[in-house]
mmCIF file of N, CA and C in Angstrom:
data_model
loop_
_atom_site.group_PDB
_atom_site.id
_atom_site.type_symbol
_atom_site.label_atom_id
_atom_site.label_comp_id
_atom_site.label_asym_id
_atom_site.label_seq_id
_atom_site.Cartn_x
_atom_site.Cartn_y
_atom_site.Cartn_z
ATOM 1 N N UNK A 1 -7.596 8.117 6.341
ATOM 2 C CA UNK A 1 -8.438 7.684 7.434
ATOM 3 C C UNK A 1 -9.219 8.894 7.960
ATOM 4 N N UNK A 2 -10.767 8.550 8.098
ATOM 5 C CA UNK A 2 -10.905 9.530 9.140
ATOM 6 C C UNK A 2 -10.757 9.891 10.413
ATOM 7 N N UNK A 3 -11.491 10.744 11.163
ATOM 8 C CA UNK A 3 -11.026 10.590 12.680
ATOM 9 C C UNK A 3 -11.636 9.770 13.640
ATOM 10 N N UNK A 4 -12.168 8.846 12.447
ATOM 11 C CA UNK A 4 -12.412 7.474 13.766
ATOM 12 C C UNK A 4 -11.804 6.260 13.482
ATOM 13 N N UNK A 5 -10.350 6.404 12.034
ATOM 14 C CA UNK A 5 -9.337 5.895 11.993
ATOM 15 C C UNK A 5 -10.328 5.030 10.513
ATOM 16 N N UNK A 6 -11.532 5.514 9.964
ATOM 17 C CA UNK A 6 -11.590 3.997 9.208
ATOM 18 C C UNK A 6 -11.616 4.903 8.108
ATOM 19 N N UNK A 7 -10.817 3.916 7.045
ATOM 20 C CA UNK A 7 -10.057 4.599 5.469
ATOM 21 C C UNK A 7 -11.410 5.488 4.623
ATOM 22 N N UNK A 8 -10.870 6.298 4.443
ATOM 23 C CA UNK A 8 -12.234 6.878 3.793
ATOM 24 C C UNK A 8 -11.034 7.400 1.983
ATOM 25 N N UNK A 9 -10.123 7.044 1.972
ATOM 26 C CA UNK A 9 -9.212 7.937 0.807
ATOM 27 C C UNK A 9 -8.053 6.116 0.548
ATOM 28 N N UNK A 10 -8.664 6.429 -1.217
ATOM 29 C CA UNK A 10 -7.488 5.198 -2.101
ATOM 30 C C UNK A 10 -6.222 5.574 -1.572
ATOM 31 N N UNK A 11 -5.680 6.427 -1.132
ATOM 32 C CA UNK A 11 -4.070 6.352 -0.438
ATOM 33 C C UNK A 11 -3.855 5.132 0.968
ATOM 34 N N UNK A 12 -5.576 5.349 1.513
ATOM 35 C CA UNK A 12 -5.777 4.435 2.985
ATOM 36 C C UNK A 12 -4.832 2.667 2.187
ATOM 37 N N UNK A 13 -5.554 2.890 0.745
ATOM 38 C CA UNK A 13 -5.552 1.201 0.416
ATOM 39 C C UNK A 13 -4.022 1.304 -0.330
ATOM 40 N N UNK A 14 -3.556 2.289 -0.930
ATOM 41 C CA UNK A 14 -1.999 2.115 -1.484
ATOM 42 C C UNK A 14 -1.151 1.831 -0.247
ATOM 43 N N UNK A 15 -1.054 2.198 0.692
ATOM 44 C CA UNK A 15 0.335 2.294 1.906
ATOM 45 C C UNK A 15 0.592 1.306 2.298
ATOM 46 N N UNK A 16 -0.699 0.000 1.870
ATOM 47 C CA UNK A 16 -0.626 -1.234 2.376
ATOM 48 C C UNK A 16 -0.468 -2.008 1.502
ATOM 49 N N UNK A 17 -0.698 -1.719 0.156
ATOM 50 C CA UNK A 17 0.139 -2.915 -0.429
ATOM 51 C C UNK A 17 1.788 -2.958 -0.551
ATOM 52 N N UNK A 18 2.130 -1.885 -0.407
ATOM 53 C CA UNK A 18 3.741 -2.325 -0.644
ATOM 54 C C UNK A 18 4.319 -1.364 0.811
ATOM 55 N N UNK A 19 5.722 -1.609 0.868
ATOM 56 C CA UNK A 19 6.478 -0.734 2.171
ATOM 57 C C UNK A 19 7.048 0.413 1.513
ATOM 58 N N UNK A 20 7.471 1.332 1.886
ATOM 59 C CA UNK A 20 8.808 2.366 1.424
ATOM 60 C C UNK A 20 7.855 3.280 0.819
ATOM 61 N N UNK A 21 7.918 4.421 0.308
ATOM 62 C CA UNK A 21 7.966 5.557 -0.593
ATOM 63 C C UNK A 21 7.346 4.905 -2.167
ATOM 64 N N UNK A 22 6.448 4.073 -2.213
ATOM 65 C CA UNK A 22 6.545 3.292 -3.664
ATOM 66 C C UNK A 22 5.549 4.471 -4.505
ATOM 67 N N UNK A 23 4.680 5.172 -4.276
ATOM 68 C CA UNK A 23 3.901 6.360 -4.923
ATOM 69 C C UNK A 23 3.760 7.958 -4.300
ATOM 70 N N UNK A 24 3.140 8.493 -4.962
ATOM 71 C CA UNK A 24 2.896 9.504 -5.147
ATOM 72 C C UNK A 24 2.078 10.153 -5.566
ATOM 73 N N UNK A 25 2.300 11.589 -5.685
ATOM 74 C CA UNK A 25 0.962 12.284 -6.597
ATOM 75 C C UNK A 25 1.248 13.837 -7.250
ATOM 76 N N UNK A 26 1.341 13.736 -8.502
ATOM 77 C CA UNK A 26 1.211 15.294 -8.961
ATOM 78 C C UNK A 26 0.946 16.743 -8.998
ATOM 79 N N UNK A 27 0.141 16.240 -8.114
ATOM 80 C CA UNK A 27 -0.451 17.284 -7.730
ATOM 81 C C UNK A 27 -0.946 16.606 -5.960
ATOM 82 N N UNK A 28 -0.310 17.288 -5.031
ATOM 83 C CA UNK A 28 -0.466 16.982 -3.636
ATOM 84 C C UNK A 28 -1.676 17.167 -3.294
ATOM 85 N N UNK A 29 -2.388 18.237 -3.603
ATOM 86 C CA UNK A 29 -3.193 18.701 -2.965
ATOM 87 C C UNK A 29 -4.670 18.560 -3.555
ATOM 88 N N UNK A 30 -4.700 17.658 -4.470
ATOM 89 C CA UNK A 30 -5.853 16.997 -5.491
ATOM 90 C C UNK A 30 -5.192 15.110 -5.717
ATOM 91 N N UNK A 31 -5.519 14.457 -4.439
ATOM 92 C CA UNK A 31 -5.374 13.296 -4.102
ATOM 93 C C UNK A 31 -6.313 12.719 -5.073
ATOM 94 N N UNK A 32 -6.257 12.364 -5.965
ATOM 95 C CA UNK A 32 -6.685 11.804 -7.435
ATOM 96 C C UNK A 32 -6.260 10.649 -8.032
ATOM 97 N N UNK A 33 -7.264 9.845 -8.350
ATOM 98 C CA UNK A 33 -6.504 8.314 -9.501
ATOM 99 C C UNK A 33 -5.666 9.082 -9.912
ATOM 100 N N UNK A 34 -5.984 10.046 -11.786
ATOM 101 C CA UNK A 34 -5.813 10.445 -12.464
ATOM 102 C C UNK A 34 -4.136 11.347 -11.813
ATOM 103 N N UNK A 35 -3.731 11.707 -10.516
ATOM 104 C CA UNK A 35 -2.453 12.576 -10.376
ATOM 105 C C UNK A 35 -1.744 11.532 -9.510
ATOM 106 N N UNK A 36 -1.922 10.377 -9.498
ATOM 107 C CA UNK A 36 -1.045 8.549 -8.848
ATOM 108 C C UNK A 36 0.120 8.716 -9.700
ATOM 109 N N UNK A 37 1.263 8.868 -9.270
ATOM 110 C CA UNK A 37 2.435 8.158 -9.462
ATOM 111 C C UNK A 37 2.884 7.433 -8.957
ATOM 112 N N UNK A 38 3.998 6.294 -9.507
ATOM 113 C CA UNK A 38 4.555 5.214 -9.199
ATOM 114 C C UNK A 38 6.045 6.017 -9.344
ATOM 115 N N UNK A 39 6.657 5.709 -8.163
ATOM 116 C CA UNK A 39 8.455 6.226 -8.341
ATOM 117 C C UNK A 39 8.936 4.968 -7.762
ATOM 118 N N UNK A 40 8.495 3.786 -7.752
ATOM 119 C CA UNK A 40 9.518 2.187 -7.504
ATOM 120 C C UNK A 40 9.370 1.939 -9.207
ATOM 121 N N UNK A 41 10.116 1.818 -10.258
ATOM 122 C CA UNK A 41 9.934 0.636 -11.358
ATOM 123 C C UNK A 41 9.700 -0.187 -11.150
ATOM 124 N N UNK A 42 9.551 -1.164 -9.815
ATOM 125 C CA UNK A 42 9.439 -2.486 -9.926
ATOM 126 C C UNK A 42 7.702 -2.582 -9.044
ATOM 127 N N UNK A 43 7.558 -1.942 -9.370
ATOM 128 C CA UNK A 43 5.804 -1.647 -8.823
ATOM 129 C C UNK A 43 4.903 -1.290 -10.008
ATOM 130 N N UNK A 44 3.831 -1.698 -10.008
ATOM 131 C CA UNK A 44 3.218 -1.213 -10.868
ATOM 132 C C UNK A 44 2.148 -0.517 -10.514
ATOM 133 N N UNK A 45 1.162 0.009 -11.129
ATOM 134 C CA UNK A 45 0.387 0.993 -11.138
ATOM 135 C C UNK A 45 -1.326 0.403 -10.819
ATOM 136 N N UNK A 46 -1.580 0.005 -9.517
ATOM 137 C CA UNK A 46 -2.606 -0.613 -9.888
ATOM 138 C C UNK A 46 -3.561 -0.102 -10.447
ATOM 139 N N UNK A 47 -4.980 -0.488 -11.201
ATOM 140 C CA UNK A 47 -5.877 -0.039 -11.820
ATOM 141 C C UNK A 47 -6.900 0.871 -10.795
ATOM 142 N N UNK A 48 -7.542 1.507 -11.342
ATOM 143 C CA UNK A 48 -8.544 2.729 -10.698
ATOM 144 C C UNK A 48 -9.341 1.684 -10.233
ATOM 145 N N UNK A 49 -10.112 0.531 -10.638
ATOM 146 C CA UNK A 49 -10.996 -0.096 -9.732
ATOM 147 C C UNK A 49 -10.547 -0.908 -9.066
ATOM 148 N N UNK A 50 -9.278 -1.825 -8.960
ATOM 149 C CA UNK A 50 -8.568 -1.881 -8.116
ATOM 150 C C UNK A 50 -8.246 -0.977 -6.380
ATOM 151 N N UNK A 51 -8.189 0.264 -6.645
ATOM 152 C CA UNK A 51 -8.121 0.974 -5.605
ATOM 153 C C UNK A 51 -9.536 1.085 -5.154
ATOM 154 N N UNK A 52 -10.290 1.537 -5.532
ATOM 155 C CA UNK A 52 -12.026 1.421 -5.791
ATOM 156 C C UNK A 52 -12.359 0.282 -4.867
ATOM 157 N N UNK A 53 -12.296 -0.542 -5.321
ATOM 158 C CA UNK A 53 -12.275 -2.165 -4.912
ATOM 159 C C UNK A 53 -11.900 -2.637 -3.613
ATOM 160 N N UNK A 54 -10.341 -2.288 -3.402
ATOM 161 C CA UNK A 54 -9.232 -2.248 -2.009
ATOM 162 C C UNK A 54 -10.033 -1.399 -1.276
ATOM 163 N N UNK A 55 -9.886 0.151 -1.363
ATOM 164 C CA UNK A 55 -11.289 0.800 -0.138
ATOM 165 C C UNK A 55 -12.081 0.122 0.504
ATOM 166 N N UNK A 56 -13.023 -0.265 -0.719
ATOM 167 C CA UNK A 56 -13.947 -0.833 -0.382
ATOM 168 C C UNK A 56 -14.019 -1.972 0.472
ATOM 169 N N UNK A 57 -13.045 -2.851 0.613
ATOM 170 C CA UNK A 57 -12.981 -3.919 1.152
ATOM 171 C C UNK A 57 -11.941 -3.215 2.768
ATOM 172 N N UNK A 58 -11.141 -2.683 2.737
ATOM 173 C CA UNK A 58 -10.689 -1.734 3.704
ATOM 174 C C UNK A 58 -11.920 -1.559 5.046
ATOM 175 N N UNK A 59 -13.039 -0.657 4.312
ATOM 176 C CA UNK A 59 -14.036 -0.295 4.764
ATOM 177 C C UNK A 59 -14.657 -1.209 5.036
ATOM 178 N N UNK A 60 -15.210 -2.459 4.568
ATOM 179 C CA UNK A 60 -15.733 -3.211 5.263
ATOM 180 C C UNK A 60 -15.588 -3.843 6.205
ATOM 181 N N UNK A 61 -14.096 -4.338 6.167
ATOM 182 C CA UNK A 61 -13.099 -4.691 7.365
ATOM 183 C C UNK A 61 -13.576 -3.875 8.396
ATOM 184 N N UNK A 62 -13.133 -2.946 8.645
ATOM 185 C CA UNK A 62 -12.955 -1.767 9.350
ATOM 186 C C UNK A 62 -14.901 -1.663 10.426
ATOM 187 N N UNK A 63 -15.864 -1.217 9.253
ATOM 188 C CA UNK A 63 -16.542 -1.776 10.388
ATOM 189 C C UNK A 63 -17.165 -2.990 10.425
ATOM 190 N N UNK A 64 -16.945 -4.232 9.834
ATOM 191 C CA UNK A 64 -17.446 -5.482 10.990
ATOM 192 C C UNK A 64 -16.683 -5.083 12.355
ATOM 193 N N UNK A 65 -15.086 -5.141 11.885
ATOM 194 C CA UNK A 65 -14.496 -5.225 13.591
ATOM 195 C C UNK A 65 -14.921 -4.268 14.304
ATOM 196 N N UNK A 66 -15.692 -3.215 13.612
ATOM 197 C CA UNK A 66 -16.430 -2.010 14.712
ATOM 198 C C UNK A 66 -17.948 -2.766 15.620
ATOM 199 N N UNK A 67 -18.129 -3.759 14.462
ATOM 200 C CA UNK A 67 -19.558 -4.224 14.748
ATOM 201 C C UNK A 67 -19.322 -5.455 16.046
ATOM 202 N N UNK A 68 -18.191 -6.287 15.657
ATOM 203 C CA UNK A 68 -17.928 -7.296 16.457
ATOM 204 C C UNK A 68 -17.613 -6.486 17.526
ATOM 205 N N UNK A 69 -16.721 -6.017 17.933
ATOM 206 C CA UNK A 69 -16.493 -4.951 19.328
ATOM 207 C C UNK A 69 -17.832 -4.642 19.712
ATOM 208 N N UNK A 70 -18.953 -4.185 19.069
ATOM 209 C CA UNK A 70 -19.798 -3.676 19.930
ATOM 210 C C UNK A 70 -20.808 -4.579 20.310
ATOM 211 N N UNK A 71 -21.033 -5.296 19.095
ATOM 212 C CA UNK A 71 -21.547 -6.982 19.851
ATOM 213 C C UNK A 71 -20.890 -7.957 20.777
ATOM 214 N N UNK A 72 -19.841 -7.816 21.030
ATOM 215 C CA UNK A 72 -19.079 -8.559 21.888
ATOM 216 C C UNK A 72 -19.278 -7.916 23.378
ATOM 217 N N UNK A 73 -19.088 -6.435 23.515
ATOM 218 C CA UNK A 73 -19.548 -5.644 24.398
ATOM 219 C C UNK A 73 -20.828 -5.631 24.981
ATOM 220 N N UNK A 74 -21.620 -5.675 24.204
ATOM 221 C CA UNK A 74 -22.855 -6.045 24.815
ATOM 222 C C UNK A 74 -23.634 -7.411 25.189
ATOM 223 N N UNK A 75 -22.757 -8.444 24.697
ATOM 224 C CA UNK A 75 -23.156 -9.484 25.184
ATOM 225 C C UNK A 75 -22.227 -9.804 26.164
ATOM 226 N N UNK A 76 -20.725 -9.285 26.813
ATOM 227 C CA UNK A 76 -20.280 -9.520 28.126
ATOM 228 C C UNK A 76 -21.025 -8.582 29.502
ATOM 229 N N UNK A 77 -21.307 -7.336 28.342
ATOM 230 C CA UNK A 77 -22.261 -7.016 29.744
ATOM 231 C C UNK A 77 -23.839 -8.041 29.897
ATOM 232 N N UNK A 78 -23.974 -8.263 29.267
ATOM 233 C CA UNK A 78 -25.416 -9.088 29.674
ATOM 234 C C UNK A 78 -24.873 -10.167 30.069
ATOM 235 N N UNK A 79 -23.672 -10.588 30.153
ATOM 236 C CA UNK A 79 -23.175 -12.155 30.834
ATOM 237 C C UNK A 79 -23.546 -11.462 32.033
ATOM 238 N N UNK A 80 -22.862 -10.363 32.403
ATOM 239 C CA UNK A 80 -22.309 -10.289 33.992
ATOM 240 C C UNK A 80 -23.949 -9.688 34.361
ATOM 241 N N UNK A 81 -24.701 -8.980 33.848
ATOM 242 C CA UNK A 81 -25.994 -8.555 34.731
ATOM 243 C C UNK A 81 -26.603 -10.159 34.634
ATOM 244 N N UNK A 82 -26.629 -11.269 33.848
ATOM 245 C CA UNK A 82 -26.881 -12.701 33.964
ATOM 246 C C UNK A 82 -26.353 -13.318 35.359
ATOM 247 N N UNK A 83 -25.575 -12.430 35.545
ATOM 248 C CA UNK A 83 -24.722 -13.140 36.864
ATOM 249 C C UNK A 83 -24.696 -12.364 37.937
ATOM 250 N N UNK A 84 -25.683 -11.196 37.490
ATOM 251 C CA UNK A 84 -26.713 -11.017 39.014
ATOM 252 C C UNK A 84 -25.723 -9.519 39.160
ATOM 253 N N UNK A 85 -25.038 -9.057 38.612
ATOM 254 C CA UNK A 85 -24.187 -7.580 38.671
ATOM 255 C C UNK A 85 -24.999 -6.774 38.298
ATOM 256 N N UNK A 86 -25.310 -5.275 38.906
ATOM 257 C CA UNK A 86 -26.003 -4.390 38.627
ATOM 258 C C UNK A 86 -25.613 -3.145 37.306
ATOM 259 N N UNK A 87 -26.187 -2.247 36.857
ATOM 260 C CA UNK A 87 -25.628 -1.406 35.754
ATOM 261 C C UNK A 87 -24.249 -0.539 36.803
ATOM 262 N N UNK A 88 -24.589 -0.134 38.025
ATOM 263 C CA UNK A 88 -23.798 0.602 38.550
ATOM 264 C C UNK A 88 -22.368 -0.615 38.427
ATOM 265 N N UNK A 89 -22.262 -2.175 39.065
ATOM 266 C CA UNK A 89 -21.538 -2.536 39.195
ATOM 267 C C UNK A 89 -20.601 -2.786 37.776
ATOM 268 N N UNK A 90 -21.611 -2.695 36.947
ATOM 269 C CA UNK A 90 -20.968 -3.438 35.460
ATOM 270 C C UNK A 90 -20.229 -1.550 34.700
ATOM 271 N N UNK A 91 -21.062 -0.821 35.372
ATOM 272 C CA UNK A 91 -20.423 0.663 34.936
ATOM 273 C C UNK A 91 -18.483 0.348 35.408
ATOM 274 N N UNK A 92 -18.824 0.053 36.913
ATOM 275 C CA UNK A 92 -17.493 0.137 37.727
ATOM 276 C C UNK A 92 -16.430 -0.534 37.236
ATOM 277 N N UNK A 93 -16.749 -1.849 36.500
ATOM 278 C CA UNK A 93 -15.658 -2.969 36.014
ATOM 279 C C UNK A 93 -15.391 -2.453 34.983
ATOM 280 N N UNK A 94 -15.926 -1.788 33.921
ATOM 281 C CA UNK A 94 -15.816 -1.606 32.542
ATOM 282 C C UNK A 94 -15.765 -0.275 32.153
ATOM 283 N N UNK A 95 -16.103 0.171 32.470
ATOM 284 C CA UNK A 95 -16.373 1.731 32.192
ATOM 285 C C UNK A 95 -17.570 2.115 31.521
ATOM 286 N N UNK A 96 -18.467 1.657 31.123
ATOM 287 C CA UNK A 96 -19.263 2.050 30.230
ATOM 288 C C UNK A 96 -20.606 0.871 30.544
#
């Protein structure tokens, strides 16, 4: 994840398909398809576009619900200035 929490790394999309310790990597410090281990046997190894794929869909997730939050936000503040509240008052209720 980055530091605005949305997956930017195929590890974002491994941690969620299974629970426990199920992979790994060969090399720690070169987070790579190619250095993926599997240490569950009863897991398998998903494919490179598979992970590719999972990101990707991760990421999209990630910002609609960024998009819906901020469209949702801006159409409750335009309810309440609709309802006659000023920017100072709608600052005061909401913060922003």
């Amino acid at each position: 994840m980055d530091i605005n929490n949305r997956p930017n790394h195929i590890e974002d999309y491994l941690v969620q398909l299974h629970s426990g310790q199920w992979f790994g990597w060969s090399d720690s410090k070169n987070k790579v398809y190619a250095n993926l281990i599997i240490h569950d046997d009863n897991k398998t190894k998903p494919t490179e576009q598979e992970c590719i794929d999972g990101l990707a869909q991760l990421q999209s997730d990630f910002d609609t619900a960024q998009t819906n939050a901020q469209t949702k936000k801006a159409s409750g503040k335009q309810k309440l200035k609709d309802l006659g509240l000023d920017d100072d008052e709608i600052k005061a209720l909401i913060g922003a």
